């Protein structure tokens, strides 16, 4: 009985001590909160704290958060519907590619001198027709053997090579030793994947007979994905290129511009004799375009340089498909490039004008402030 009494007394003392400690903390907290300096510091800290969207959402009642979760689930369903939309767009691209192709075939014939346009096909009214007429009159005043000239020129010389030279994105890839090869380029085609096949498109580069390789066509295929990522469905913004495949170029002996031969001297450690060896190392060339970096299928990530190279490759493939092939003549004449440059200049002009307005407002504010 005595032991039980002692235990009860000890428990009672512990409870009383805990109550006293709690009371002391509450009194201390009250004293702190009544201190104006402490309150001001707390208020300033609260004012300087910016709520992120996620932390702001966390302040909602559970019922509201539950409804937001339901909206996210609806958004995922929207992403899957959007993916189906882009799949149908791809089907439309395939359909209209078949309609464009006869026109592109005729373009190839005119470029390569396989056919001559009729007078009706060649009739074109330019915006600068007056200037062109004057230039034509001056040209007619000079005695020229036009018949001899016509027999020397076939089609449109260096059509595709000129496009490569005009477009900065492409000219950066072309080395001096690539140029003679690109002058044999006769056509570039875009081919879309067949119905029921995984979404992709291929670029076909058609070459005439040359001294560099035996291939008549070099191909590059870009594989695409049009479905939301399971781990991040909200990042879906339409089809994206996820991988690409090139082709094997059958280079003729000594003509492979993607490699270069170097000589290296080696010294024998024991005998001290020196020998010279030759080895082939990679060489910068546009034709490396057909040997792209392979995306790893085992989930391993690429290093930063490889990711940058692959992203640039995807951008070039998309540019060929969306701009170069459909509007080739405008990149040959430079008109498409001028349009792009003008658009960029307009954007910069608007930004500079806006900055000027902001500076003006700041100056006006400064002048109207009596403290300054």
mmCIF file of C-alpha atoms in Angstrom:
data_model
loop_
_atom_site.group_PDB
_atom_site.id
_atom_site.type_symbol
_atom_site.label_atom_id
_atom_site.label_comp_id
_atom_site.label_asym_id
_atom_site.label_seq_id
_atom_site.Cartn_x
_atom_site.Cartn_y
_atom_site.Cartn_z
ATOM 1 C CA UNK A 1 0.000 0.000 0.000
ATOM 2 C CA UNK A 2 2.861 2.350 0.901
ATOM 3 C CA UNK A 3 4.494 1.818 -2.471
ATOM 4 C CA UNK A 4 1.262 2.702 -4.296
ATOM 5 C CA UNK A 5 0.914 5.900 -2.293
ATOM 6 C CA UNK A 6 4.465 6.963 -3.169
ATOM 7 C CA UNK A 7 3.805 6.284 -6.875
ATOM 8 C CA UNK A 8 0.633 8.389 -6.824
ATOM 9 C CA UNK A 9 2.458 11.247 -5.084
ATOM 10 C CA UNK A 10 5.275 11.144 -7.684
ATOM 11 C CA UNK A 11 2.791 11.216 -10.605
ATOM 12 C CA UNK A 12 0.931 14.102 -9.008
ATOM 13 C CA UNK A 13 4.159 16.055 -8.539
ATOM 14 C CA UNK A 14 5.167 15.466 -12.207
ATOM 15 C CA UNK A 15 1.768 16.642 -13.438
ATOM 16 C CA UNK A 16 1.955 19.740 -11.277
ATOM 17 C CA UNK A 17 5.465 20.492 -12.558
ATOM 18 C CA UNK A 18 4.308 20.149 -16.161
ATOM 19 C CA UNK A 19 1.400 22.533 -15.555
ATOM 20 C CA UNK A 20 3.736 25.062 -13.972
ATOM 21 C CA UNK A 21 6.130 24.848 -16.944
ATOM 22 C CA UNK A 22 3.261 25.346 -19.388
ATOM 23 C CA UNK A 23 1.977 28.322 -17.434
ATOM 24 C CA UNK A 24 5.448 29.870 -17.438
ATOM 25 C CA UNK A 25 5.745 29.435 -21.231
ATOM 26 C CA UNK A 26 2.324 30.989 -21.798
ATOM 27 C CA UNK A 27 3.184 33.947 -19.552
ATOM 28 C CA UNK A 28 6.512 34.386 -21.357
ATOM 29 C CA UNK A 29 4.773 34.226 -24.741
ATOM 30 C CA UNK A 30 2.242 36.824 -23.602
ATOM 31 C CA UNK A 31 5.037 39.101 -22.431
ATOM 32 C CA UNK A 32 6.895 38.692 -25.736
ATOM 33 C CA UNK A 33 3.790 39.364 -27.820
ATOM 34 C CA UNK A 34 3.109 42.521 -25.799
ATOM 35 C CA UNK A 35 6.540 43.866 -26.722
ATOM 36 C CA UNK A 36 6.051 46.351 -29.627
ATOM 37 C CA UNK A 37 9.540 45.723 -31.031
ATOM 38 C CA UNK A 38 8.973 41.976 -31.181
ATOM 39 C CA UNK A 39 5.581 42.443 -32.832
ATOM 40 C CA UNK A 40 7.070 44.812 -35.416
ATOM 41 C CA UNK A 41 9.830 42.347 -36.243
ATOM 42 C CA UNK A 42 7.338 39.490 -36.662
ATOM 43 C CA UNK A 43 5.074 41.619 -38.849
ATOM 44 C CA UNK A 44 7.994 42.664 -41.067
ATOM 45 C CA UNK A 45 9.001 39.030 -41.458
ATOM 46 C CA UNK A 46 5.455 38.064 -42.437
ATOM 47 C CA UNK A 47 5.253 40.961 -44.911
ATOM 48 C CA UNK A 48 8.519 39.899 -46.573
ATOM 49 C CA UNK A 49 7.442 36.282 -46.871
ATOM 50 C CA UNK A 50 6.100 35.536 -50.368
ATOM 51 C CA UNK A 51 3.804 32.584 -50.687
ATOM 52 C CA UNK A 52 4.576 30.214 -53.550
ATOM 53 C CA UNK A 53 1.577 28.841 -55.460
ATOM 54 C CA UNK A 54 2.009 25.462 -53.803
ATOM 55 C CA UNK A 55 2.224 26.890 -50.297
ATOM 56 C CA UNK A 56 -0.772 29.108 -51.054
ATOM 57 C CA UNK A 57 -2.802 26.068 -52.104
ATOM 58 C CA UNK A 58 -1.840 24.310 -48.889
ATOM 59 C CA UNK A 59 -3.656 27.001 -46.918
ATOM 60 C CA UNK A 60 -6.995 25.941 -48.419
ATOM 61 C CA UNK A 61 -9.428 23.680 -46.562
ATOM 62 C CA UNK A 62 -9.231 19.983 -47.418
ATOM 63 C CA UNK A 63 -12.539 20.164 -49.329
ATOM 64 C CA UNK A 64 -11.113 22.826 -51.671
ATOM 65 C CA UNK A 65 -7.853 20.884 -52.188
ATOM 66 C CA UNK A 66 -9.960 17.830 -53.045
ATOM 67 C CA UNK A 67 -11.722 19.810 -55.795
ATOM 68 C CA UNK A 68 -8.376 21.075 -57.122
ATOM 69 C CA UNK A 69 -7.163 17.464 -57.357
ATOM 70 C CA UNK A 70 -10.275 16.688 -59.391
ATOM 71 C CA UNK A 71 -9.397 19.560 -61.773
ATOM 72 C CA UNK A 72 -5.892 18.122 -62.230
ATOM 73 C CA UNK A 73 -7.390 14.783 -63.174
ATOM 74 C CA UNK A 74 -9.558 16.538 -65.764
ATOM 75 C CA UNK A 75 -6.451 18.321 -67.069
ATOM 76 C CA UNK A 76 -4.687 14.999 -67.636
ATOM 77 C CA UNK A 77 -7.679 13.824 -69.682
ATOM 78 C CA UNK A 78 -7.457 17.056 -71.703
ATOM 79 C CA UNK A 79 -3.782 16.325 -72.413
ATOM 80 C CA UNK A 80 -4.656 12.876 -73.779
ATOM 81 C CA UNK A 81 -7.363 14.379 -76.018
ATOM 82 C CA UNK A 82 -4.829 16.952 -77.240
ATOM 83 C CA UNK A 83 -2.448 14.111 -78.080
ATOM 84 C CA UNK A 84 -5.148 12.507 -80.244
ATOM 85 C CA UNK A 85 -5.672 15.856 -81.941
ATOM 86 C CA UNK A 86 -1.997 16.008 -82.950
ATOM 87 C CA UNK A 87 -2.143 12.430 -84.220
ATOM 88 C CA UNK A 88 -4.928 13.496 -86.582
ATOM 89 C CA UNK A 89 -2.893 16.561 -87.571
ATOM 90 C CA UNK A 90 -0.103 14.165 -88.538
ATOM 91 C CA UNK A 91 -2.586 12.243 -90.698
ATOM 92 C CA UNK A 92 -3.574 15.533 -92.365
ATOM 93 C CA UNK A 93 0.088 16.363 -92.991
ATOM 94 C CA UNK A 94 0.481 13.013 -94.720
ATOM 95 C CA UNK A 95 -2.630 13.667 -96.821
ATOM 96 C CA UNK A 96 -1.550 17.130 -97.922
ATOM 97 C CA UNK A 97 2.039 16.022 -98.523
ATOM 98 C CA UNK A 98 0.624 13.867 -101.340
ATOM 99 C CA UNK A 99 -1.054 16.986 -102.789
ATOM 100 C CA UNK A 100 2.129 19.049 -102.583
ATOM 101 C CA UNK A 101 4.337 16.374 -104.109
ATOM 102 C CA UNK A 102 3.384 16.924 -107.795
ATOM 103 C CA UNK A 103 4.346 20.581 -107.382
ATOM 104 C CA UNK A 104 7.619 19.644 -105.704
ATOM 105 C CA UNK A 105 8.316 17.145 -108.505
ATOM 106 C CA UNK A 106 7.864 19.903 -111.057
ATOM 107 C CA UNK A 107 10.119 22.140 -108.975
ATOM 108 C CA UNK A 108 12.812 19.444 -109.093
ATOM 109 C CA UNK A 109 12.487 19.221 -112.884
ATOM 110 C CA UNK A 110 12.945 22.973 -113.319
ATOM 111 C CA UNK A 111 15.899 23.078 -110.901
ATOM 112 C CA UNK A 112 17.761 20.197 -112.519
ATOM 113 C CA UNK A 113 16.996 21.169 -116.108
ATOM 114 C CA UNK A 114 14.814 18.120 -116.714
ATOM 115 C CA UNK A 115 12.002 20.346 -118.031
ATOM 116 C CA UNK A 116 11.444 23.960 -119.028
ATOM 117 C CA UNK A 117 8.507 25.979 -117.656
ATOM 118 C CA UNK A 118 5.950 27.181 -120.165
ATOM 119 C CA UNK A 119 5.400 30.904 -120.657
ATOM 120 C CA UNK A 120 2.300 30.684 -118.482
ATOM 121 C CA UNK A 121 4.201 28.846 -115.742
ATOM 122 C CA UNK A 122 7.021 31.394 -115.837
ATOM 123 C CA UNK A 123 4.778 34.480 -115.774
ATOM 124 C CA UNK A 124 5.362 36.323 -112.518
ATOM 125 C CA UNK A 125 4.430 39.891 -111.578
ATOM 126 C CA UNK A 126 6.949 41.246 -109.098
ATOM 127 C CA UNK A 127 6.375 44.132 -106.691
ATOM 128 C CA UNK A 128 9.483 45.763 -108.203
ATOM 129 C CA UNK A 129 8.285 45.318 -111.767
ATOM 130 C CA UNK A 130 9.228 48.867 -112.820
ATOM 131 C CA UNK A 131 12.828 48.459 -111.625
ATOM 132 C CA UNK A 132 13.102 45.035 -113.245
ATOM 133 C CA UNK A 133 11.804 46.429 -116.553
ATOM 134 C CA UNK A 134 14.447 49.163 -116.471
ATOM 135 C CA UNK A 135 17.145 46.614 -115.728
ATOM 136 C CA UNK A 136 15.835 44.477 -118.579
ATOM 137 C CA UNK A 137 16.016 47.411 -120.987
ATOM 138 C CA UNK A 138 19.627 48.090 -120.000
ATOM 139 C CA UNK A 139 20.486 44.443 -120.453
ATOM 140 C CA UNK A 140 18.893 44.400 -123.901
ATOM 141 C CA UNK A 141 21.048 47.358 -124.873
ATOM 142 C CA UNK A 142 24.144 45.200 -124.451
ATOM 143 C CA UNK A 143 24.963 42.814 -127.259
ATOM 144 C CA UNK A 144 24.739 39.288 -125.795
ATOM 145 C CA UNK A 145 24.771 35.975 -127.514
ATOM 146 C CA UNK A 146 21.720 34.675 -125.652
ATOM 147 C CA UNK A 147 21.574 31.409 -127.539
ATOM 148 C CA UNK A 148 25.132 30.542 -126.568
ATOM 149 C CA UNK A 149 24.372 31.488 -122.954
ATOM 150 C CA UNK A 150 21.250 29.324 -122.794
ATOM 151 C CA UNK A 151 23.090 26.263 -124.002
ATOM 152 C CA UNK A 152 25.658 26.638 -121.199
ATOM 153 C CA UNK A 153 23.188 26.925 -118.324
ATOM 154 C CA UNK A 154 21.079 23.962 -117.271
ATOM 155 C CA UNK A 155 18.241 24.371 -114.804
ATOM 156 C CA UNK A 156 19.049 26.561 -111.788
ATOM 157 C CA UNK A 157 22.736 26.104 -110.903
ATOM 158 C CA UNK A 158 23.649 25.347 -107.268
ATOM 159 C CA UNK A 159 20.045 25.749 -106.128
ATOM 160 C CA UNK A 160 20.192 23.716 -102.906
ATOM 161 C CA UNK A 161 23.818 24.596 -102.210
ATOM 162 C CA UNK A 162 22.867 28.291 -102.328
ATOM 163 C CA UNK A 163 20.150 27.650 -99.743
ATOM 164 C CA UNK A 164 22.725 26.023 -97.465
ATOM 165 C CA UNK A 165 24.942 29.057 -97.923
ATOM 166 C CA UNK A 166 22.093 31.536 -97.292
ATOM 167 C CA UNK A 167 20.713 29.988 -94.103
ATOM 168 C CA UNK A 168 22.955 30.578 -91.083
ATOM 169 C CA UNK A 169 21.758 27.449 -89.284
ATOM 170 C CA UNK A 170 22.983 25.327 -92.207
ATOM 171 C CA UNK A 171 26.028 27.305 -93.324
ATOM 172 C CA UNK A 172 27.541 26.860 -89.855
ATOM 173 C CA UNK A 173 27.624 23.108 -90.482
ATOM 174 C CA UNK A 174 29.142 23.267 -93.962
ATOM 175 C CA UNK A 175 32.914 23.081 -94.305
ATOM 176 C CA UNK A 176 34.828 24.147 -97.403
ATOM 177 C CA UNK A 177 35.418 20.521 -98.413
ATOM 178 C CA UNK A 178 31.641 19.833 -98.133
ATOM 179 C CA UNK A 179 30.789 22.409 -100.774
ATOM 180 C CA UNK A 180 31.753 20.417 -103.910
ATOM 181 C CA UNK A 181 29.582 17.541 -102.657
ATOM 182 C CA UNK A 182 26.552 19.714 -101.896
ATOM 183 C CA UNK A 183 26.677 21.095 -105.421
ATOM 184 C CA UNK A 184 25.499 17.628 -106.520
ATOM 185 C CA UNK A 185 22.381 17.850 -104.289
ATOM 186 C CA UNK A 186 19.351 17.699 -106.578
ATOM 187 C CA UNK A 187 16.376 17.533 -104.228
ATOM 188 C CA UNK A 188 15.250 17.262 -100.597
ATOM 189 C CA UNK A 189 12.021 15.460 -99.756
ATOM 190 C CA UNK A 190 9.990 14.976 -96.580
ATOM 191 C CA UNK A 191 8.279 11.620 -96.065
ATOM 192 C CA UNK A 192 5.782 10.988 -93.263
ATOM 193 C CA UNK A 193 5.238 7.665 -91.487
ATOM 194 C CA UNK A 194 2.494 5.423 -92.828
ATOM 195 C CA UNK A 195 -0.920 5.099 -91.122
ATOM 196 C CA UNK A 196 -0.767 2.829 -88.088
ATOM 197 C CA UNK A 197 3.001 3.254 -87.751
ATOM 198 C CA UNK A 198 4.714 5.189 -84.927
ATOM 199 C CA UNK A 199 4.775 8.911 -85.652
ATOM 200 C CA UNK A 200 7.906 9.984 -87.541
ATOM 201 C CA UNK A 201 9.164 11.817 -90.608
ATOM 202 C CA UNK A 202 12.159 11.261 -92.872
ATOM 203 C CA UNK A 203 14.318 13.671 -94.830
ATOM 204 C CA UNK A 204 15.599 12.367 -98.158
ATOM 205 C CA UNK A 205 18.599 14.093 -99.742
ATOM 206 C CA UNK A 206 18.819 13.120 -103.434
ATOM 207 C CA UNK A 207 22.254 13.440 -105.053
ATOM 208 C CA UNK A 208 23.395 13.170 -108.624
ATOM 209 C CA UNK A 209 26.390 11.002 -109.590
ATOM 210 C CA UNK A 210 29.547 12.278 -107.901
ATOM 211 C CA UNK A 211 33.119 11.318 -107.017
ATOM 212 C CA UNK A 212 32.485 11.166 -103.265
ATOM 213 C CA UNK A 213 29.938 8.443 -102.484
ATOM 214 C CA UNK A 214 27.848 5.918 -104.366
ATOM 215 C CA UNK A 215 24.537 6.598 -102.581
ATOM 216 C CA UNK A 216 21.894 8.308 -104.670
ATOM 217 C CA UNK A 217 19.805 9.112 -101.562
ATOM 218 C CA UNK A 218 20.898 9.895 -97.997
ATOM 219 C CA UNK A 219 18.171 9.648 -95.348
ATOM 220 C CA UNK A 220 17.589 10.935 -91.835
ATOM 221 C CA UNK A 221 14.550 9.745 -89.855
ATOM 222 C CA UNK A 222 13.155 11.605 -86.855
ATOM 223 C CA UNK A 223 11.022 9.631 -84.407
ATOM 224 C CA UNK A 224 8.294 11.548 -82.628
ATOM 225 C CA UNK A 225 6.084 11.119 -79.599
ATOM 226 C CA UNK A 226 2.624 12.593 -79.166
ATOM 227 C CA UNK A 227 1.460 11.477 -75.760
ATOM 228 C CA UNK A 228 1.705 12.957 -72.279
ATOM 229 C CA UNK A 229 4.539 11.728 -70.089
ATOM 230 C CA UNK A 230 3.212 9.442 -67.375
ATOM 231 C CA UNK A 231 5.379 11.065 -64.724
ATOM 232 C CA UNK A 232 4.762 14.663 -65.889
ATOM 233 C CA UNK A 233 1.565 14.834 -68.001
ATOM 234 C CA UNK A 234 1.171 18.598 -67.579
ATOM 235 C CA UNK A 235 4.375 19.277 -69.567
ATOM 236 C CA UNK A 236 2.747 18.039 -72.800
ATOM 237 C CA UNK A 237 2.716 20.734 -75.492
ATOM 238 C CA UNK A 238 2.334 18.641 -78.636
ATOM 239 C CA UNK A 239 4.476 16.185 -80.599
ATOM 240 C CA UNK A 240 8.190 16.238 -79.878
ATOM 241 C CA UNK A 241 11.154 14.605 -81.573
ATOM 242 C CA UNK A 242 12.570 11.968 -79.227
ATOM 243 C CA UNK A 243 15.193 10.213 -81.371
ATOM 244 C CA UNK A 244 16.686 10.126 -84.864
ATOM 245 C CA UNK A 245 18.450 7.678 -87.139
ATOM 246 C CA UNK A 246 20.844 8.388 -89.964
ATOM 247 C CA UNK A 247 22.183 6.175 -92.726
ATOM 248 C CA UNK A 248 25.447 4.651 -93.866
ATOM 249 C CA UNK A 249 27.281 6.697 -96.472
ATOM 250 C CA UNK A 250 29.178 4.544 -98.957
ATOM 251 C CA UNK A 251 32.212 6.759 -99.360
ATOM 252 C CA UNK A 252 34.552 6.171 -102.248
ATOM 253 C CA UNK A 253 38.170 5.489 -101.393
ATOM 254 C CA UNK A 254 39.904 8.534 -99.958
ATOM 255 C CA UNK A 255 36.796 10.733 -100.240
ATOM 256 C CA UNK A 256 35.301 10.471 -96.735
ATOM 257 C CA UNK A 257 35.186 14.080 -95.492
ATOM 258 C CA UNK A 258 33.872 13.090 -92.039
ATOM 259 C CA UNK A 259 37.305 11.778 -91.026
ATOM 260 C CA UNK A 260 40.833 13.055 -91.458
ATOM 261 C CA UNK A 261 44.142 11.240 -91.399
ATOM 262 C CA UNK A 262 46.826 12.462 -89.022
ATOM 263 C CA UNK A 263 50.422 11.384 -88.529
ATOM 264 C CA UNK A 264 51.790 10.771 -85.046
ATOM 265 C CA UNK A 265 55.325 9.946 -83.901
ATOM 266 C CA UNK A 266 55.849 7.260 -81.270
ATOM 267 C CA UNK A 267 59.096 6.640 -79.355
ATOM 268 C CA UNK A 268 59.962 3.132 -78.139
ATOM 269 C CA UNK A 269 60.581 3.205 -74.367
ATOM 270 C CA UNK A 270 63.345 0.609 -74.395
ATOM 271 C CA UNK A 271 65.226 1.072 -77.660
ATOM 272 C CA UNK A 272 64.537 4.785 -78.080
ATOM 273 C CA UNK A 273 63.639 4.334 -81.736
ATOM 274 C CA UNK A 274 60.971 6.570 -83.285
ATOM 275 C CA UNK A 275 58.255 5.477 -85.691
ATOM 276 C CA UNK A 276 55.507 7.395 -87.472
ATOM 277 C CA UNK A 277 51.965 6.035 -87.516
ATOM 278 C CA UNK A 278 48.864 7.299 -89.261
ATOM 279 C CA UNK A 279 45.364 7.212 -87.786
ATOM 280 C CA UNK A 280 41.939 8.517 -88.695
ATOM 281 C CA UNK A 281 40.084 10.898 -86.384
ATOM 282 C CA UNK A 282 36.635 12.530 -86.687
ATOM 283 C CA UNK A 283 36.420 15.630 -88.839
ATOM 284 C CA UNK A 284 33.864 18.466 -88.819
ATOM 285 C CA UNK A 285 31.476 18.088 -91.751
ATOM 286 C CA UNK A 286 27.837 18.608 -92.655
ATOM 287 C CA UNK A 287 27.706 14.913 -93.499
ATOM 288 C CA UNK A 288 28.023 14.052 -89.803
ATOM 289 C CA UNK A 289 24.340 15.007 -89.893
ATOM 290 C CA UNK A 290 23.694 11.442 -91.075
ATOM 291 C CA UNK A 291 25.478 9.895 -88.071
ATOM 292 C CA UNK A 292 23.576 11.440 -85.142
ATOM 293 C CA UNK A 293 24.055 10.800 -81.451
ATOM 294 C CA UNK A 294 21.900 7.872 -80.382
ATOM 295 C CA UNK A 295 19.478 8.355 -77.523
ATOM 296 C CA UNK A 296 20.199 5.702 -74.888
ATOM 297 C CA UNK A 297 17.403 3.153 -74.560
ATOM 298 C CA UNK A 298 18.436 1.957 -71.110
ATOM 299 C CA UNK A 299 17.370 5.137 -69.346
ATOM 300 C CA UNK A 300 20.885 6.564 -68.958
ATOM 301 C CA UNK A 301 21.042 10.327 -69.388
ATOM 302 C CA UNK A 302 23.354 11.994 -71.909
ATOM 303 C CA UNK A 303 26.051 14.424 -70.870
ATOM 304 C CA UNK A 304 25.416 18.145 -71.309
ATOM 305 C CA UNK A 305 27.342 18.488 -74.591
ATOM 306 C CA UNK A 306 25.548 15.500 -76.123
ATOM 307 C CA UNK A 307 22.159 16.846 -75.066
ATOM 308 C CA UNK A 308 22.989 20.205 -76.661
ATOM 309 C CA UNK A 309 24.143 18.535 -79.893
ATOM 310 C CA UNK A 310 21.027 16.370 -80.044
ATOM 311 C CA UNK A 311 18.719 19.342 -79.397
ATOM 312 C CA UNK A 312 20.424 21.269 -82.226
ATOM 313 C CA UNK A 313 20.020 18.239 -84.504
ATOM 314 C CA UNK A 314 16.288 18.072 -83.739
ATOM 315 C CA UNK A 315 15.942 21.789 -84.453
ATOM 316 C CA UNK A 316 17.659 21.449 -87.834
ATOM 317 C CA UNK A 317 15.470 18.482 -88.808
ATOM 318 C CA UNK A 318 12.356 20.418 -87.883
ATOM 319 C CA UNK A 319 13.606 23.443 -89.849
ATOM 320 C CA UNK A 320 14.118 21.354 -92.998
ATOM 321 C CA UNK A 321 10.633 19.903 -92.660
ATOM 322 C CA UNK A 322 8.715 23.086 -91.785
ATOM 323 C CA UNK A 323 10.603 25.779 -93.675
ATOM 324 C CA UNK A 324 13.305 24.765 -96.123
ATOM 325 C CA UNK A 325 11.490 22.096 -98.140
ATOM 326 C CA UNK A 326 8.080 23.837 -98.412
ATOM 327 C CA UNK A 327 9.576 27.289 -99.212
ATOM 328 C CA UNK A 328 12.833 26.403 -100.929
ATOM 329 C CA UNK A 329 12.706 29.073 -103.664
ATOM 330 C CA UNK A 330 12.270 31.845 -101.063
ATOM 331 C CA UNK A 331 15.368 30.691 -99.187
ATOM 332 C CA UNK A 332 17.229 30.505 -102.510
ATOM 333 C CA UNK A 333 16.335 34.120 -103.356
ATOM 334 C CA UNK A 334 16.765 35.236 -99.747
ATOM 335 C CA UNK A 335 13.220 36.593 -99.419
ATOM 336 C CA UNK A 336 12.311 34.197 -96.606
ATOM 337 C CA UNK A 337 15.477 35.160 -94.737
ATOM 338 C CA UNK A 338 14.687 38.862 -95.099
ATOM 339 C CA UNK A 339 11.200 38.223 -93.706
ATOM 340 C CA UNK A 340 12.680 36.432 -90.683
ATOM 341 C CA UNK A 341 15.203 39.236 -90.094
ATOM 342 C CA UNK A 342 12.525 41.937 -90.331
ATOM 343 C CA UNK A 343 10.349 40.108 -87.832
ATOM 344 C CA UNK A 344 13.223 39.914 -85.347
ATOM 345 C CA UNK A 345 14.032 43.612 -85.843
ATOM 346 C CA UNK A 346 10.411 44.575 -85.164
ATOM 347 C CA UNK A 347 10.480 42.636 -81.903
ATOM 348 C CA UNK A 348 13.693 44.354 -80.826
ATOM 349 C CA UNK A 349 12.307 47.735 -81.815
ATOM 350 C CA UNK A 350 9.212 47.251 -79.666
ATOM 351 C CA UNK A 351 11.354 46.232 -76.704
ATOM 352 C CA UNK A 352 13.595 49.293 -77.041
ATOM 353 C CA UNK A 353 10.585 51.567 -77.352
ATOM 354 C CA UNK A 354 9.023 50.063 -74.251
ATOM 355 C CA UNK A 355 12.243 50.537 -72.289
ATOM 356 C CA UNK A 356 12.306 54.161 -73.376
ATOM 357 C CA UNK A 357 8.776 54.666 -72.086
ATOM 358 C CA UNK A 358 9.662 53.100 -68.764
ATOM 359 C CA UNK A 359 12.703 55.356 -68.413
ATOM 360 C CA UNK A 360 10.554 58.367 -69.180
ATOM 361 C CA UNK A 361 8.074 57.378 -66.494
ATOM 362 C CA UNK A 362 10.879 57.013 -63.962
ATOM 363 C CA UNK A 363 12.197 60.473 -64.815
ATOM 364 C CA UNK A 364 8.722 61.991 -64.467
ATOM 365 C CA UNK A 365 8.274 60.299 -61.101
ATOM 366 C CA UNK A 366 11.612 61.643 -59.944
ATOM 367 C CA UNK A 367 10.726 65.190 -60.968
ATOM 368 C CA UNK A 368 7.337 65.061 -59.249
ATOM 369 C CA UNK A 369 8.786 63.696 -55.979
ATOM 370 C CA UNK A 370 9.284 66.701 -53.646
ATOM 371 C CA UNK A 371 11.918 64.796 -51.662
ATOM 372 C CA UNK A 372 14.340 64.769 -54.593
#
